[in-house]
Amino acid sequence: MKIAFWSSAKEKIGVTSNLACISVASVLEHSFKVILFENHCQKNRLENILRYHNSNYRLKEDYNYNIGEVVLGQAIEEAYNVYQEAYQVTTELSNVIRKASMEILNSSLYYIPPAKITNIRTFDFDLYDKIEYILDIFETFADIIYIDTSNGNNLSSKVILDEADLVVVNLAQNNSMIQNFFDNYSSILHKCVFIISSYRKKAKLTINKISKTHLIDKSNIAMIPYNVEYHEAVSHGNIVEFLMRNFSCKPSHPNYTFIKEVKKAVEMIMRNMELNHKEEYL
């Protein structure tokens, strides 16, 4: 199942931090094997958010770089060639993916970092040329592929949004921003769910109003409230520890509301994932 995290907004909405949070939470809550990757170069990369959670991760990362920087760029080429020849699930493909990935949670969550990009346009064109094969390859290895998808004018983003089984649209409590999405992206609306970042319950634009105005079922809109401790964890690259430490916290705990809403967002995504999967076979 291919799930694109994306925003139609040009402002920073927290797509990457939301994806990181949801992907870790979904593995903690469900028994899935997950791949994370991003189709663009950015300062606040998934690697920086997930990087320092344990010594095993650092050892795996050092190993990857020491054996010749086996990252996404090389993995694409190698896996693409294997897939072209074999057209089947092989041990070789799994080895390529494991070799190119950083294991975030044991045998459950893998991150494939982008290559060291010297030319952004060339990287995007190469990705655009092979992205469908790459997604097929990743699906032979994992149950879910979460894609941090650029909102820029990337060729590969257009393909990813088209190929994705589900698009998680990240927006803020802003009328014009939300209206812009519905005015310009109606073609993908049938496979979209929504996350409202830094949600404030006292704001005038509530989930109820968004639902009524745009005829979207409330069950397909989740909120991620602003949480100081989580954003500190994002800055320090230890969100895995933060989530594991707080995942079962009680209602009296200061992080309870944040964790509760993250779990609701996970369940929204899982429900729609299962629904889309069933519809494929009708």
PDB file of C-alpha atoms in Angstrom:
ATOM      1  CA  MET A   1       0.000   0.000   0.000  1.00  0.00           C
ATOM      2  CA  LYS A   2       1.475   3.332  -1.112  1.00  0.00           C
ATOM      3  CA  ILE A   3       0.641   6.298   1.122  1.00  0.00           C
ATOM      4  CA  ALA A   4       1.784   9.794   0.122  1.00  0.00           C
ATOM      5  CA  PHE A   5       2.119  12.488   2.782  1.00  0.00           C
ATOM      6  CA  TRP A   6       1.763  15.803   0.973  1.00  0.00           C
ATOM      7  CA  SER A   7       0.483  19.352   1.248  1.00  0.00           C
ATOM      8  CA  SER A   8      -0.885  21.718  -1.375  1.00  0.00           C
ATOM      9  CA  ALA A   9       0.326  24.620   0.782  1.00  0.00           C
ATOM     10  CA  LYS A  10       3.581  26.379   0.035  1.00  0.00           C
ATOM     11  CA  GLU A  11       4.101  27.202   3.702  1.00  0.00           C
ATOM     12  CA  LYS A  12       5.778  24.755   6.077  1.00  0.00           C
ATOM     13  CA  ILE A  13       2.939  22.656   7.497  1.00  0.00           C
ATOM     14  CA  GLY A  14       4.943  19.902   9.201  1.00  0.00           C
ATOM     15  CA  VAL A  15       4.454  17.193   6.565  1.00  0.00           C
ATOM     16  CA  THR A  16       7.769  15.510   7.410  1.00  0.00           C
ATOM     17  CA  SER A  17       7.312  15.580  11.191  1.00  0.00           C
ATOM     18  CA  ASN A  18       3.712  14.340  10.818  1.00  0.00           C
ATOM     19  CA  LEU A  19       4.825  11.489   8.579  1.00  0.00           C
ATOM     20  CA  ALA A  20       7.609  10.500  10.969  1.00  0.00           C
ATOM     21  CA  CYS A  21       5.208  10.520  13.914  1.00  0.00           C
ATOM     22  CA  ILE A  22       2.457   8.575  12.130  1.00  0.00           C
ATOM     23  CA  SER A  23       4.826   5.981  10.671  1.00  0.00           C
ATOM     24  CA  VAL A  24       6.403   5.165  14.034  1.00  0.00           C
ATOM     25  CA  ALA A  25       3.002   5.135  15.764  1.00  0.00           C
ATOM     26  CA  SER A  26       1.520   2.848  13.106  1.00  0.00           C
ATOM     27  CA  VAL A  27       4.307   0.320  13.664  1.00  0.00           C
ATOM     28  CA  LEU A  28       3.878   0.506  17.449  1.00  0.00           C
ATOM     29  CA  GLU A  29       0.121  -0.006  17.082  1.00  0.00           C
ATOM     30  CA  HIS A  30       0.074  -2.579  14.259  1.00  0.00           C
ATOM     31  CA  SER A  31       2.283  -5.391  12.966  1.00  0.00           C
ATOM     32  CA  PHE A  32       3.303  -3.901   9.630  1.00  0.00           C
ATOM     33  CA  LYS A  33       6.591  -3.741   7.783  1.00  0.00           C
ATOM     34  CA  VAL A  34       7.068  -0.153   6.613  1.00  0.00           C
ATOM     35  CA  ILE A  35       9.400   1.731   4.269  1.00  0.00           C
ATOM     36  CA  LEU A  36       9.876   5.491   4.501  1.00  0.00           C
ATOM     37  CA  PHE A  37      11.420   7.620   1.800  1.00  0.00           C
ATOM     38  CA  GLU A  38      11.320  11.155   0.431  1.00  0.00           C
ATOM     39  CA  ASN A  39      11.393  12.375  -3.147  1.00  0.00           C
ATOM     40  CA  HIS A  40      13.107  15.672  -2.488  1.00  0.00           C
ATOM     41  CA  CYS A  41      16.021  17.342  -0.774  1.00  0.00           C
ATOM     42  CA  GLN A  42      15.193  19.426   2.283  1.00  0.00           C
ATOM     43  CA  LYS A  43      16.902  20.745   5.370  1.00  0.00           C
ATOM     44  CA  ASN A  44      14.592  18.985   7.845  1.00  0.00           C
ATOM     45  CA  ARG A  45      14.919  15.476   6.420  1.00  0.00           C
ATOM     46  CA  LEU A  46      13.382  12.347   7.879  1.00  0.00           C
ATOM     47  CA  GLU A  47      16.893  11.187   8.706  1.00  0.00           C
ATOM     48  CA  ASN A  48      17.443  14.168  11.004  1.00  0.00           C
ATOM     49  CA  ILE A  49      14.164  13.541  12.835  1.00  0.00           C
ATOM     50  CA  LEU A  50      14.698   9.785  13.266  1.00  0.00           C
ATOM     51  CA  ARG A  51      18.450   9.662  13.455  1.00  0.00           C
ATOM     52  CA  TYR A  52      19.669   9.330  17.017  1.00  0.00           C
ATOM     53  CA  HIS A  53      17.264   6.983  18.725  1.00  0.00           C
ATOM     54  CA  ASN A  54      19.729   4.176  19.477  1.00  0.00           C
ATOM     55  CA  SER A  55      23.275   2.983  18.969  1.00  0.00           C
ATOM     56  CA  ASN A  56      22.221   0.172  16.618  1.00  0.00           C
ATOM     57  CA  TYR A  57      20.823   2.747  14.237  1.00  0.00           C
ATOM     58  CA  ARG A  58      24.075   4.710  14.244  1.00  0.00           C
ATOM     59  CA  LEU A  59      26.069   1.562  13.622  1.00  0.00           C
ATOM     60  CA  LYS A  60      23.808   0.632  10.713  1.00  0.00           C
ATOM     61  CA  GLU A  61      24.109   4.133   9.309  1.00  0.00           C
ATOM     62  CA  ASP A  62      27.922   4.134   9.542  1.00  0.00           C
ATOM     63  CA  TYR A  63      28.009   0.720   7.892  1.00  0.00           C
ATOM     64  CA  ASN A  64      25.909   1.925   4.983  1.00  0.00           C
ATOM     65  CA  TYR A  65      28.150   4.901   4.329  1.00  0.00           C
ATOM     66  CA  ASN A  66      31.394   2.959   4.801  1.00  0.00           C
ATOM     67  CA  ILE A  67      30.510   0.348   2.200  1.00  0.00           C
ATOM     68  CA  GLY A  68      30.237   2.973  -0.492  1.00  0.00           C
ATOM     69  CA  GLU A  69      27.338   5.195   0.509  1.00  0.00           C
ATOM     70  CA  VAL A  70      24.672   2.727  -0.563  1.00  0.00           C
ATOM     71  CA  VAL A  71      21.777   5.153  -0.499  1.00  0.00           C
ATOM     72  CA  LEU A  72      18.695   5.711  -2.599  1.00  0.00           C
ATOM     73  CA  GLY A  73      20.452   6.841  -5.762  1.00  0.00           C
ATOM     74  CA  GLN A  74      22.507   3.657  -6.078  1.00  0.00           C
ATOM     75  CA  ALA A  75      19.699   1.481  -4.761  1.00  0.00           C
ATOM     76  CA  ILE A  76      17.337   2.776  -7.440  1.00  0.00           C
ATOM     77  CA  GLU A  77      19.721   1.823 -10.215  1.00  0.00           C
ATOM     78  CA  GLU A  78      20.574  -1.590  -8.804  1.00  0.00           C
ATOM     79  CA  ALA A  79      17.010  -2.538  -7.879  1.00  0.00           C
ATOM     80  CA  TYR A  80      15.694  -1.226 -11.187  1.00  0.00           C
ATOM     81  CA  ASN A  81      18.104  -3.408 -13.139  1.00  0.00           C
ATOM     82  CA  VAL A  82      17.266  -6.488 -11.060  1.00  0.00           C
ATOM     83  CA  TYR A  83      13.541  -5.831 -11.425  1.00  0.00           C
ATOM     84  CA  GLN A  84      13.838  -5.377 -15.184  1.00  0.00           C
ATOM     85  CA  GLU A  85      15.513  -8.766 -15.462  1.00  0.00           C
ATOM     86  CA  ALA A  86      13.489 -10.741 -12.948  1.00  0.00           C
ATOM     87  CA  TYR A  87       9.971  -9.259 -12.688  1.00  0.00           C
ATOM     88  CA  GLN A  88       9.435 -11.224  -9.502  1.00  0.00           C
ATOM     89  CA  VAL A  89      10.028 -11.109  -5.783  1.00  0.00           C
ATOM     90  CA  THR A  90      13.599 -12.264  -5.188  1.00  0.00           C
ATOM     91  CA  THR A  91      15.996 -12.521  -2.301  1.00  0.00           C
ATOM     92  CA  GLU A  92      18.267 -10.204  -4.228  1.00  0.00           C
ATOM     93  CA  LEU A  93      15.680  -7.423  -4.207  1.00  0.00           C
ATOM     94  CA  SER A  94      15.191  -7.744  -0.449  1.00  0.00           C
ATOM     95  CA  ASN A  95      18.939  -7.602   0.059  1.00  0.00           C
ATOM     96  CA  VAL A  96      19.199  -4.465  -2.074  1.00  0.00           C
ATOM     97  CA  ILE A  97      16.513  -2.744  -0.006  1.00  0.00           C
ATOM     98  CA  ARG A  98      17.969  -3.817   3.340  1.00  0.00           C
ATOM     99  CA  LYS A  99      21.423  -2.731   2.206  1.00  0.00           C
ATOM    100  CA  ALA A 100      20.201   0.708   1.178  1.00  0.00           C
ATOM    101  CA  SER A 101      18.009   1.275   4.241  1.00  0.00           C
ATOM    102  CA  MET A 102      18.418   2.393   7.808  1.00  0.00           C
ATOM    103  CA  GLU A 103      16.498   0.184  10.223  1.00  0.00           C
ATOM    104  CA  ILE A 104      14.526   2.444  12.556  1.00  0.00           C
ATOM    105  CA  LEU A 105      12.562  -0.194  14.471  1.00  0.00           C
ATOM    106  CA  ASN A 106      13.653  -3.812  14.448  1.00  0.00           C
ATOM    107  CA  SER A 107      12.415  -5.620  11.315  1.00  0.00           C
ATOM    108  CA  SER A 108       9.470  -3.199  11.111  1.00  0.00           C
ATOM    109  CA  LEU A 109      10.386   0.307  10.030  1.00  0.00           C
ATOM    110  CA  TYR A 110      13.032   1.112   7.415  1.00  0.00           C
ATOM    111  CA  TYR A 111      14.141   4.477   6.092  1.00  0.00           C
ATOM    112  CA  ILE A 112      15.791   4.811   2.685  1.00  0.00           C
ATOM    113  CA  PRO A 113      17.741   8.083   2.570  1.00  0.00           C
ATOM    114  CA  PRO A 114      18.131  10.050  -0.640  1.00  0.00           C
ATOM    115  CA  ALA A 115      21.423  10.081  -2.479  1.00  0.00           C
ATOM    116  CA  LYS A 116      23.843  12.945  -2.064  1.00  0.00           C
ATOM    117  CA  ILE A 117      22.221  15.198  -4.623  1.00  0.00           C
ATOM    118  CA  THR A 118      24.526  17.304  -6.781  1.00  0.00           C
ATOM    119  CA  ASN A 119      21.834  18.322  -9.269  1.00  0.00           C
ATOM    120  CA  ILE A 120      18.243  18.523  -8.009  1.00  0.00           C
ATOM    121  CA  ARG A 121      16.708  18.546 -11.499  1.00  0.00           C
ATOM    122  CA  THR A 122      18.662  15.487 -12.593  1.00  0.00           C
ATOM    123  CA  PHE A 123      17.720  13.647  -9.404  1.00  0.00           C
ATOM    124  CA  ASP A 124      14.038  14.463  -9.891  1.00  0.00           C
ATOM    125  CA  PHE A 125      14.133  13.404 -13.533  1.00  0.00           C
ATOM    126  CA  ASP A 126      15.830  10.091 -12.677  1.00  0.00           C
ATOM    127  CA  LEU A 127      13.264   9.484  -9.949  1.00  0.00           C
ATOM    128  CA  TYR A 128      10.405  10.415 -12.291  1.00  0.00           C
ATOM    129  CA  ASP A 129      11.719   7.997 -14.906  1.00  0.00           C
ATOM    130  CA  LYS A 130      11.803   5.040 -12.486  1.00  0.00           C
ATOM    131  CA  ILE A 131       9.405   5.857  -9.650  1.00  0.00           C
ATOM    132  CA  GLU A 132       6.731   3.352 -10.704  1.00  0.00           C
ATOM    133  CA  TYR A 133       9.291   0.524 -10.716  1.00  0.00           C
ATOM    134  CA  ILE A 134      10.714   1.701  -7.396  1.00  0.00           C
ATOM    135  CA  LEU A 135       7.292   1.670  -5.750  1.00  0.00           C
ATOM    136  CA  ASP A 136       6.612  -1.813  -7.152  1.00  0.00           C
ATOM    137  CA  ILE A 137       9.945  -3.000  -5.776  1.00  0.00           C
ATOM    138  CA  PHE A 138       9.288  -1.529  -2.345  1.00  0.00           C
ATOM    139  CA  GLU A 139       5.876  -3.232  -2.260  1.00  0.00           C
ATOM    140  CA  THR A 140       7.576  -6.610  -2.608  1.00  0.00           C
ATOM    141  CA  PHE A 141       9.369  -5.886   0.667  1.00  0.00           C
ATOM    142  CA  ALA A 142       6.951  -3.884   2.829  1.00  0.00           C
ATOM    143  CA  ASP A 143       3.253  -3.739   3.660  1.00  0.00           C
ATOM    144  CA  ILE A 144       3.192   0.074   3.617  1.00  0.00           C
ATOM    145  CA  ILE A 145       5.328   2.645   1.804  1.00  0.00           C
ATOM    146  CA  TYR A 146       5.091   6.114   3.330  1.00  0.00           C
ATOM    147  CA  ILE A 147       6.344   8.807   0.944  1.00  0.00           C
ATOM    148  CA  ASP A 148       7.304  12.305   2.055  1.00  0.00           C
ATOM    149  CA  THR A 149       6.153  13.998  -1.149  1.00  0.00           C
ATOM    150  CA  SER A 150       7.366  17.407  -2.263  1.00  0.00           C
ATOM    151  CA  ASN A 151       4.795  20.145  -2.817  1.00  0.00           C
ATOM    152  CA  GLY A 152       7.096  21.799  -5.339  1.00  0.00           C
ATOM    153  CA  ASN A 153       6.858  21.410  -9.072  1.00  0.00           C
ATOM    154  CA  ASN A 154       8.531  18.001  -8.994  1.00  0.00           C
ATOM    155  CA  LEU A 155       7.900  15.590 -11.857  1.00  0.00           C
ATOM    156  CA  SER A 156       8.122  12.641  -9.474  1.00  0.00           C
ATOM    157  CA  SER A 157       5.535  14.182  -7.098  1.00  0.00           C
ATOM    158  CA  LYS A 158       2.923  14.132  -9.842  1.00  0.00           C
ATOM    159  CA  VAL A 159       3.534  10.431 -10.446  1.00  0.00           C
ATOM    160  CA  ILE A 160       3.565   9.630  -6.727  1.00  0.00           C
ATOM    161  CA  LEU A 161       0.219  11.370  -6.149  1.00  0.00           C
ATOM    162  CA  ASP A 162      -1.233   9.483  -9.100  1.00  0.00           C
ATOM    163  CA  GLU A 163       0.193   6.102  -8.028  1.00  0.00           C
ATOM    164  CA  ALA A 164      -0.568   6.467  -4.308  1.00  0.00           C
ATOM    165  CA  ASP A 165      -3.390   4.343  -2.913  1.00  0.00           C
ATOM    166  CA  LEU A 166      -3.989   7.018  -0.278  1.00  0.00           C
ATOM    167  CA  VAL A 167      -2.936  10.673  -0.025  1.00  0.00           C
ATOM    168  CA  VAL A 168      -2.648  12.185   3.453  1.00  0.00           C
ATOM    169  CA  VAL A 169      -3.152  15.909   2.860  1.00  0.00           C
ATOM    170  CA  ASN A 170      -1.512  18.066   5.527  1.00  0.00           C
ATOM    171  CA  LEU A 171      -3.078  21.504   6.073  1.00  0.00           C
ATOM    172  CA  ALA A 172      -3.393  24.203   8.720  1.00  0.00           C
ATOM    173  CA  GLN A 173      -6.510  25.822  10.242  1.00  0.00           C
ATOM    174  CA  ASN A 174      -6.585  28.377   7.473  1.00  0.00           C
ATOM    175  CA  ASN A 175      -9.613  28.965   5.250  1.00  0.00           C
ATOM    176  CA  SER A 176      -7.730  30.090   2.154  1.00  0.00           C
ATOM    177  CA  MET A 177      -5.219  27.249   2.395  1.00  0.00           C
ATOM    178  CA  ILE A 178      -7.957  24.629   2.685  1.00  0.00           C
ATOM    179  CA  GLN A 179     -10.049  26.234  -0.057  1.00  0.00           C
ATOM    180  CA  ASN A 180      -7.004  26.240  -2.354  1.00  0.00           C
ATOM    181  CA  PHE A 181      -6.780  22.472  -2.040  1.00  0.00           C
ATOM    182  CA  PHE A 182     -10.449  21.899  -2.881  1.00  0.00           C
ATOM    183  CA  ASP A 183     -10.312  24.370  -5.771  1.00  0.00           C
ATOM    184  CA  ASN A 184      -7.248  22.864  -7.423  1.00  0.00           C
ATOM    185  CA  TYR A 185      -6.924  19.199  -6.496  1.00  0.00           C
ATOM    186  CA  SER A 186     -10.409  17.708  -6.861  1.00  0.00           C
ATOM    187  CA  SER A 187      -9.011  14.952  -9.108  1.00  0.00           C
ATOM    188  CA  ILE A 188      -7.400  13.181  -6.133  1.00  0.00           C
ATOM    189  CA  LEU A 189     -10.086  13.976  -3.565  1.00  0.00           C
ATOM    190  CA  HIS A 190     -11.540  10.449  -3.757  1.00  0.00           C
ATOM    191  CA  LYS A 191      -8.407   9.009  -2.156  1.00  0.00           C
ATOM    192  CA  CYS A 192      -7.549  11.757   0.329  1.00  0.00           C
ATOM    193  CA  VAL A 193      -7.690  11.976   4.093  1.00  0.00           C
ATOM    194  CA  PHE A 194      -6.696  15.090   6.007  1.00  0.00           C
ATOM    195  CA  ILE A 195      -4.431  16.019   8.881  1.00  0.00           C
ATOM    196  CA  ILE A 196      -4.785  19.500  10.346  1.00  0.00           C
ATOM    197  CA  SER A 197      -1.413  20.409  11.864  1.00  0.00           C
ATOM    198  CA  SER A 198      -0.984  22.353  15.126  1.00  0.00           C
ATOM    199  CA  TYR A 199      -4.751  22.144  15.651  1.00  0.00           C
ATOM    200  CA  ARG A 200      -6.263  24.575  18.189  1.00  0.00           C
ATOM    201  CA  LYS A 201      -9.648  23.654  19.633  1.00  0.00           C
ATOM    202  CA  LYS A 202     -10.506  27.292  20.352  1.00  0.00           C
ATOM    203  CA  ALA A 203      -9.902  28.452  16.782  1.00  0.00           C
ATOM    204  CA  LYS A 204     -12.930  29.521  14.732  1.00  0.00           C
ATOM    205  CA  LEU A 205     -12.210  27.013  11.956  1.00  0.00           C
ATOM    206  CA  THR A 206     -12.983  23.683  13.616  1.00  0.00           C
ATOM    207  CA  ILE A 207     -13.031  20.189  12.179  1.00  0.00           C
ATOM    208  CA  ASN A 208     -16.841  20.347  12.243  1.00  0.00           C
ATOM    209  CA  LYS A 209     -16.814  23.476  10.070  1.00  0.00           C
ATOM    210  CA  ILE A 210     -14.257  22.025   7.660  1.00  0.00           C
ATOM    211  CA  SER A 211     -16.356  18.883   7.354  1.00  0.00           C
ATOM    212  CA  LYS A 212     -19.618  20.773   6.686  1.00  0.00           C
ATOM    213  CA  THR A 213     -18.149  23.350   4.317  1.00  0.00           C
ATOM    214  CA  HIS A 214     -16.331  20.852   2.105  1.00  0.00           C
ATOM    215  CA  LEU A 215     -18.643  17.831   2.527  1.00  0.00           C
ATOM    216  CA  ILE A 216     -15.876  15.672   3.971  1.00  0.00           C
ATOM    217  CA  ASP A 217     -16.748  12.990   6.486  1.00  0.00           C
ATOM    218  CA  LYS A 218     -15.392  13.970   9.906  1.00  0.00           C
ATOM    219  CA  SER A 219     -13.881  10.504  10.226  1.00  0.00           C
ATOM    220  CA  ASN A 220     -11.490  11.421   7.401  1.00  0.00           C
ATOM    221  CA  ILE A 221     -10.121  14.506   9.147  1.00  0.00           C
ATOM    222  CA  ALA A 222      -7.581  14.113  11.957  1.00  0.00           C
ATOM    223  CA  MET A 223      -5.808  16.729  14.001  1.00  0.00           C
ATOM    224  CA  ILE A 224      -2.285  16.840  15.349  1.00  0.00           C
ATOM    225  CA  PRO A 225      -2.152  19.382  18.199  1.00  0.00           C
ATOM    226  CA  TYR A 226       1.026  21.336  18.830  1.00  0.00           C
ATOM    227  CA  ASN A 227       3.138  19.651  21.501  1.00  0.00           C
ATOM    228  CA  VAL A 228       6.284  21.309  22.859  1.00  0.00           C
ATOM    229  CA  GLU A 229       7.965  18.071  23.930  1.00  0.00           C
ATOM    230  CA  TYR A 230       7.306  16.395  20.577  1.00  0.00           C
ATOM    231  CA  HIS A 231       8.781  19.337  18.674  1.00  0.00           C
ATOM    232  CA  GLU A 232      11.830  19.207  20.914  1.00  0.00           C
ATOM    233  CA  ALA A 233      12.116  15.507  20.057  1.00  0.00           C
ATOM    234  CA  VAL A 234      11.887  16.407  16.355  1.00  0.00           C
ATOM    235  CA  SER A 235      14.710  18.940  16.796  1.00  0.00           C
ATOM    236  CA  HIS A 236      16.914  16.441  18.617  1.00  0.00           C
ATOM    237  CA  GLY A 237      16.159  13.448  16.410  1.00  0.00           C
ATOM    238  CA  ASN A 238      14.650  11.251  19.116  1.00  0.00           C
ATOM    239  CA  ILE A 239      10.955  10.980  18.274  1.00  0.00           C
ATOM    240  CA  VAL A 240      11.111   7.178  18.513  1.00  0.00           C
ATOM    241  CA  GLU A 241      12.025   7.403  22.192  1.00  0.00           C
ATOM    242  CA  PHE A 242       9.420  10.116  22.766  1.00  0.00           C
ATOM    243  CA  LEU A 243       6.634   8.015  21.246  1.00  0.00           C
ATOM    244  CA  MET A 244       7.682   4.782  22.943  1.00  0.00           C
ATOM    245  CA  ARG A 245       7.933   6.534  26.290  1.00  0.00           C
ATOM    246  CA  ASN A 246       4.530   8.196  25.983  1.00  0.00           C
ATOM    247  CA  PHE A 247       2.533   5.758  23.871  1.00  0.00           C
ATOM    248  CA  SER A 248       0.666   4.224  26.790  1.00  0.00           C
ATOM    249  CA  CYS A 249       0.464   7.317  28.971  1.00  0.00           C
ATOM    250  CA  LYS A 250      -2.645   7.879  31.097  1.00  0.00           C
ATOM    251  CA  PRO A 251      -5.232  10.696  30.713  1.00  0.00           C
ATOM    252  CA  SER A 252      -3.588  12.661  33.531  1.00  0.00           C
ATOM    253  CA  HIS A 253      -0.292  12.832  31.604  1.00  0.00           C
ATOM    254  CA  PRO A 254       0.513  16.146  29.830  1.00  0.00           C
ATOM    255  CA  ASN A 255       1.219  14.322  26.544  1.00  0.00           C
ATOM    256  CA  TYR A 256      -1.965  12.248  26.604  1.00  0.00           C
ATOM    257  CA  THR A 257      -3.992  14.472  24.231  1.00  0.00           C
ATOM    258  CA  PHE A 258      -1.199  14.523  21.665  1.00  0.00           C
ATOM    259  CA  ILE A 259      -0.767  10.734  21.746  1.00  0.00           C
ATOM    260  CA  LYS A 260      -4.542  10.169  21.633  1.00  0.00           C
ATOM    261  CA  GLU A 261      -4.878  12.295  18.485  1.00  0.00           C
ATOM    262  CA  VAL A 262      -1.872  10.635  16.842  1.00  0.00           C
ATOM    263  CA  LYS A 263      -3.492   7.244  17.438  1.00  0.00           C
ATOM    264  CA  LYS A 264      -6.753   8.540  15.932  1.00  0.00           C
ATOM    265  CA  ALA A 265      -4.837   9.706  12.866  1.00  0.00           C
ATOM    266  CA  VAL A 266      -3.226   6.275  12.547  1.00  0.00           C
ATOM    267  CA  GLU A 267      -6.608   4.559  12.750  1.00  0.00           C
ATOM    268  CA  MET A 268      -8.046   6.934  10.131  1.00  0.00           C
ATOM    269  CA  ILE A 269      -5.249   6.000   7.754  1.00  0.00           C
ATOM    270  CA  MET A 270      -5.486   2.270   8.502  1.00  0.00           C
ATOM    271  CA  ARG A 271      -9.282   2.279   8.020  1.00  0.00           C
ATOM    272  CA  ASN A 272      -9.005   3.963   4.640  1.00  0.00           C
ATOM    273  CA  MET A 273      -6.125   1.726   3.653  1.00  0.00           C
ATOM    274  CA  GLU A 274      -8.247  -1.362   4.324  1.00  0.00           C
ATOM    275  CA  LEU A 275     -11.242   0.175   2.536  1.00  0.00           C
ATOM    276  CA  ASN A 276      -9.178   0.975  -0.561  1.00  0.00           C
ATOM    277  CA  HIS A 277      -7.683  -2.508  -0.508  1.00  0.00           C
ATOM    278  CA  LYS A 278     -11.138  -4.100  -0.466  1.00  0.00           C
ATOM    279  CA  GLU A 279     -12.344  -1.910  -3.318  1.00  0.00           C
ATOM    280  CA  GLU A 280      -9.473  -3.144  -5.511  1.00  0.00           C
ATOM    281  CA  TYR A 281     -10.976  -6.619  -5.475  1.00  0.00           C
ATOM    282  CA  LEU A 282     -14.628  -5.713  -6.033  1.00  0.00           C
TER     283      LEU A 282
END
